[in-house]
Short mmCIF file of N, CA and C in Angstrom, two decimals:
data_model
loop_
_atom_site.label_atom_id
_atom_site.label_comp_id
_atom_site.label_asym_id
_atom_site.label_seq_id
_atom_site.Cartn_x
_atom_site.Cartn_y
_atom_site.Cartn_z
N MET A 1 -7.16 17.11 -29.26
CA MET A 1 -7.26 15.93 -28.20
C MET A 1 -7.73 16.79 -26.92
N LYS A 2 -9.18 16.09 -26.33
CA LYS A 2 -9.53 16.57 -24.94
C LYS A 2 -9.94 15.24 -24.27
N ILE A 3 -9.70 15.65 -22.91
CA ILE A 3 -10.44 14.87 -22.28
C ILE A 3 -11.51 14.57 -22.04
N LYS A 4 -12.44 12.85 -22.42
CA LYS A 4 -13.53 13.19 -22.07
C LYS A 4 -14.23 12.59 -20.93
N LYS A 5 -13.19 11.89 -20.00
CA LYS A 5 -13.19 11.15 -18.83
C LYS A 5 -12.31 11.18 -17.92
N VAL A 6 -12.40 10.93 -17.01
CA VAL A 6 -11.10 10.69 -16.26
C VAL A 6 -11.65 9.55 -14.88
N VAL A 7 -11.20 8.12 -15.11
CA VAL A 7 -11.55 7.02 -14.48
C VAL A 7 -10.37 6.76 -13.55
N ALA A 8 -10.11 6.50 -12.44
CA ALA A 8 -9.65 6.29 -11.08
C ALA A 8 -10.02 4.84 -10.60
N SER A 9 -8.68 4.14 -10.20
CA SER A 9 -9.34 2.52 -9.74
C SER A 9 -7.83 2.71 -8.64
N LYS A 10 -8.40 2.46 -7.30
CA LYS A 10 -7.75 1.92 -6.15
C LYS A 10 -6.96 0.65 -6.45
N GLY A 11 -5.71 0.19 -6.25
CA GLY A 11 -5.09 -1.04 -5.96
C GLY A 11 -4.15 -1.24 -5.29
N PHE A 12 -3.50 -2.80 -5.38
CA PHE A 12 -2.54 -2.98 -4.27
C PHE A 12 -0.98 -3.13 -5.04
N ALA A 13 -0.26 -2.36 -4.68
CA ALA A 13 1.38 -2.47 -5.21
C ALA A 13 1.78 -3.60 -4.72
N GLY A 14 3.05 -3.54 -5.79
CA GLY A 14 3.85 -4.99 -5.23
C GLY A 14 4.93 -5.14 -4.40
N PHE A 15 4.98 -4.07 -3.64
CA PHE A 15 5.83 -3.81 -2.48
C PHE A 15 4.97 -3.77 -1.09
N TYR A 16 5.61 -3.49 0.00
CA TYR A 16 4.91 -3.80 1.24
C TYR A 16 5.58 -2.54 2.32
N TYR A 17 4.76 -2.00 3.17
CA TYR A 17 5.58 -1.45 4.21
C TYR A 17 6.08 -1.65 6.07
N ASP A 18 6.71 -1.59 6.07
CA ASP A 18 6.97 -2.32 7.80
C ASP A 18 7.45 -1.60 8.71
N ASP A 19 6.49 -1.90 10.06
CA ASP A 19 6.60 -0.80 10.92
C ASP A 19 8.23 -1.40 11.51
N GLN A 20 9.38 -0.50 10.98
CA GLN A 20 10.55 -0.52 11.67
C GLN A 20 11.07 -0.56 12.76
N ALA A 21 10.45 0.39 13.97
CA ALA A 21 10.07 0.36 15.08
C ALA A 21 9.91 -0.71 15.52
N ALA A 22 8.84 -1.52 15.71
CA ALA A 22 8.59 -2.85 15.88
C ALA A 22 9.27 -4.16 15.69
N ILE A 23 10.08 -3.81 14.57
CA ILE A 23 10.85 -5.19 13.86
C ILE A 23 12.21 -4.79 14.70
N LYS A 24 12.54 -3.56 15.25
CA LYS A 24 13.77 -3.47 15.78
C LYS A 24 13.49 -3.87 17.39
N SER A 25 12.21 -3.53 17.90
CA SER A 25 11.75 -3.56 19.52
C SER A 25 11.63 -5.09 19.81
N HIS A 26 10.51 -5.76 19.20
CA HIS A 26 10.01 -6.80 19.40
C HIS A 26 9.78 -7.80 18.60
N ALA A 27 9.07 -7.34 17.02
CA ALA A 27 8.42 -8.12 16.48
C ALA A 27 9.12 -9.81 16.02
N LYS A 28 8.77 -10.50 15.82
CA LYS A 28 9.23 -12.06 15.57
C LYS A 28 8.57 -12.34 14.13
N HIS A 29 9.84 -12.48 13.22
CA HIS A 29 9.52 -13.33 12.27
C HIS A 29 8.95 -14.21 11.97
N ASP A 30 7.53 -14.17 10.69
CA ASP A 30 7.08 -15.35 10.83
C ASP A 30 6.78 -15.89 9.40
N GLY A 31 7.87 -16.09 8.74
CA GLY A 31 7.45 -16.25 7.58
C GLY A 31 7.96 -15.33 6.26
N PHE A 32 6.66 -14.78 6.33
CA PHE A 32 6.83 -13.55 5.18
C PHE A 32 6.11 -12.37 6.32
N ALA A 33 5.34 -12.72 7.21
CA ALA A 33 4.96 -11.23 7.90
C ALA A 33 5.68 -11.39 9.40
N TYR A 34 5.23 -10.82 9.98
CA TYR A 34 5.62 -10.47 11.65
C TYR A 34 4.79 -10.58 12.29
N SER A 35 5.11 -11.26 13.40
CA SER A 35 3.92 -11.10 14.80
C SER A 35 4.39 -10.24 15.74
N GLY A 36 3.19 -10.06 16.56
CA GLY A 36 3.48 -8.90 17.46
C GLY A 36 2.54 -7.40 16.90
N GLU A 37 2.73 -6.52 18.03
CA GLU A 37 1.78 -5.63 18.13
C GLU A 37 2.52 -4.19 17.35
N PRO A 38 2.07 -3.34 16.23
CA PRO A 38 2.84 -2.22 15.81
C PRO A 38 2.87 -1.31 16.83
N ILE A 39 4.14 -0.56 16.40
CA ILE A 39 4.54 0.64 17.53
C ILE A 39 4.06 2.08 16.58
N THR A 40 4.38 2.22 15.74
CA THR A 40 4.40 3.44 14.88
C THR A 40 2.67 3.76 14.48
N PRO A 41 2.25 4.91 14.89
CA PRO A 41 1.10 4.97 14.49
C PRO A 41 0.55 5.46 12.78
N GLY A 42 -0.52 5.05 12.72
CA GLY A 42 -0.97 4.67 11.42
C GLY A 42 -0.99 3.14 10.74
N PHE A 43 -0.09 2.19 11.41
CA PHE A 43 0.08 1.05 10.99
C PHE A 43 -1.09 -0.03 11.32
N SER A 44 -1.68 -0.69 11.09
CA SER A 44 -2.42 -1.70 11.70
C SER A 44 -2.16 -2.73 12.24
N THR A 45 -1.03 -3.48 11.43
CA THR A 45 -0.04 -4.55 11.65
C THR A 45 1.23 -4.26 11.04
N ILE A 46 2.30 -5.21 12.01
CA ILE A 46 3.55 -4.50 11.47
C ILE A 46 3.63 -4.45 10.31
N ARG A 47 3.37 -5.46 9.34
CA ARG A 47 3.67 -5.47 7.78
C ARG A 47 2.29 -5.32 6.96
N ILE A 48 2.20 -3.71 6.34
CA ILE A 48 1.05 -3.49 5.44
C ILE A 48 1.25 -3.45 3.94
N ALA A 49 0.23 -3.90 3.22
CA ALA A 49 0.53 -3.87 1.80
C ALA A 49 0.51 -2.35 1.12
N GLY A 50 1.35 -2.15 0.02
CA GLY A 50 1.40 -0.89 -0.48
C GLY A 50 0.24 -0.70 -1.26
N GLU A 51 -0.25 0.36 -1.32
CA GLU A 51 -1.46 0.64 -2.04
C GLU A 51 -0.98 1.49 -3.28
N SER A 52 -1.87 1.22 -4.81
CA SER A 52 -1.97 2.05 -5.81
C SER A 52 -3.15 2.95 -6.18
N ILE A 53 -2.74 3.55 -7.36
CA ILE A 53 -3.99 4.32 -8.11
C ILE A 53 -3.68 4.50 -9.20
N SER A 54 -4.61 3.98 -9.85
CA SER A 54 -4.60 4.25 -11.45
C SER A 54 -4.93 5.35 -12.03
N VAL A 55 -4.89 6.45 -12.72
CA VAL A 55 -5.54 7.21 -13.46
C VAL A 55 -5.88 6.80 -15.14
N MET A 56 -6.74 6.91 -15.39
CA MET A 56 -7.02 6.50 -17.06
C MET A 56 -7.52 7.54 -17.59
N LEU A 57 -7.50 8.20 -18.51
CA LEU A 57 -7.93 9.17 -19.41
C LEU A 57 -8.82 8.46 -20.76
N VAL A 58 -9.93 9.02 -20.34
CA VAL A 58 -10.41 8.45 -21.98
C VAL A 58 -10.66 9.95 -22.55
N LEU A 59 -10.17 10.04 -24.18
CA LEU A 59 -9.76 10.80 -25.13
C LEU A 59 -11.25 10.94 -26.18
N ASP A 60 -11.69 12.10 -26.57
CA ASP A 60 -12.79 12.42 -27.48
C ASP A 60 -12.40 11.68 -28.70
N GLU A 61 -10.90 11.47 -28.71
CA GLU A 61 -10.69 10.66 -30.25
C GLU A 61 -10.72 9.15 -30.04
N GLY A 62 -10.80 8.18 -29.05
CA GLY A 62 -11.28 7.13 -28.66
C GLY A 62 -10.09 6.79 -28.00
#
């Protein structure tokens, strides 16, 4: 059995990441999301969607 091709696909995960520093500091809970500005570097909003990657192997045997 040999690998014929590798296919990668990005997507969203079933969870999210929260900027805990912003939540503890000033963020207002607004239903599912939070309003306010993020504090932690790398966050564009206080709550961001998790990301995923799927790696699929196409084998020479099908």
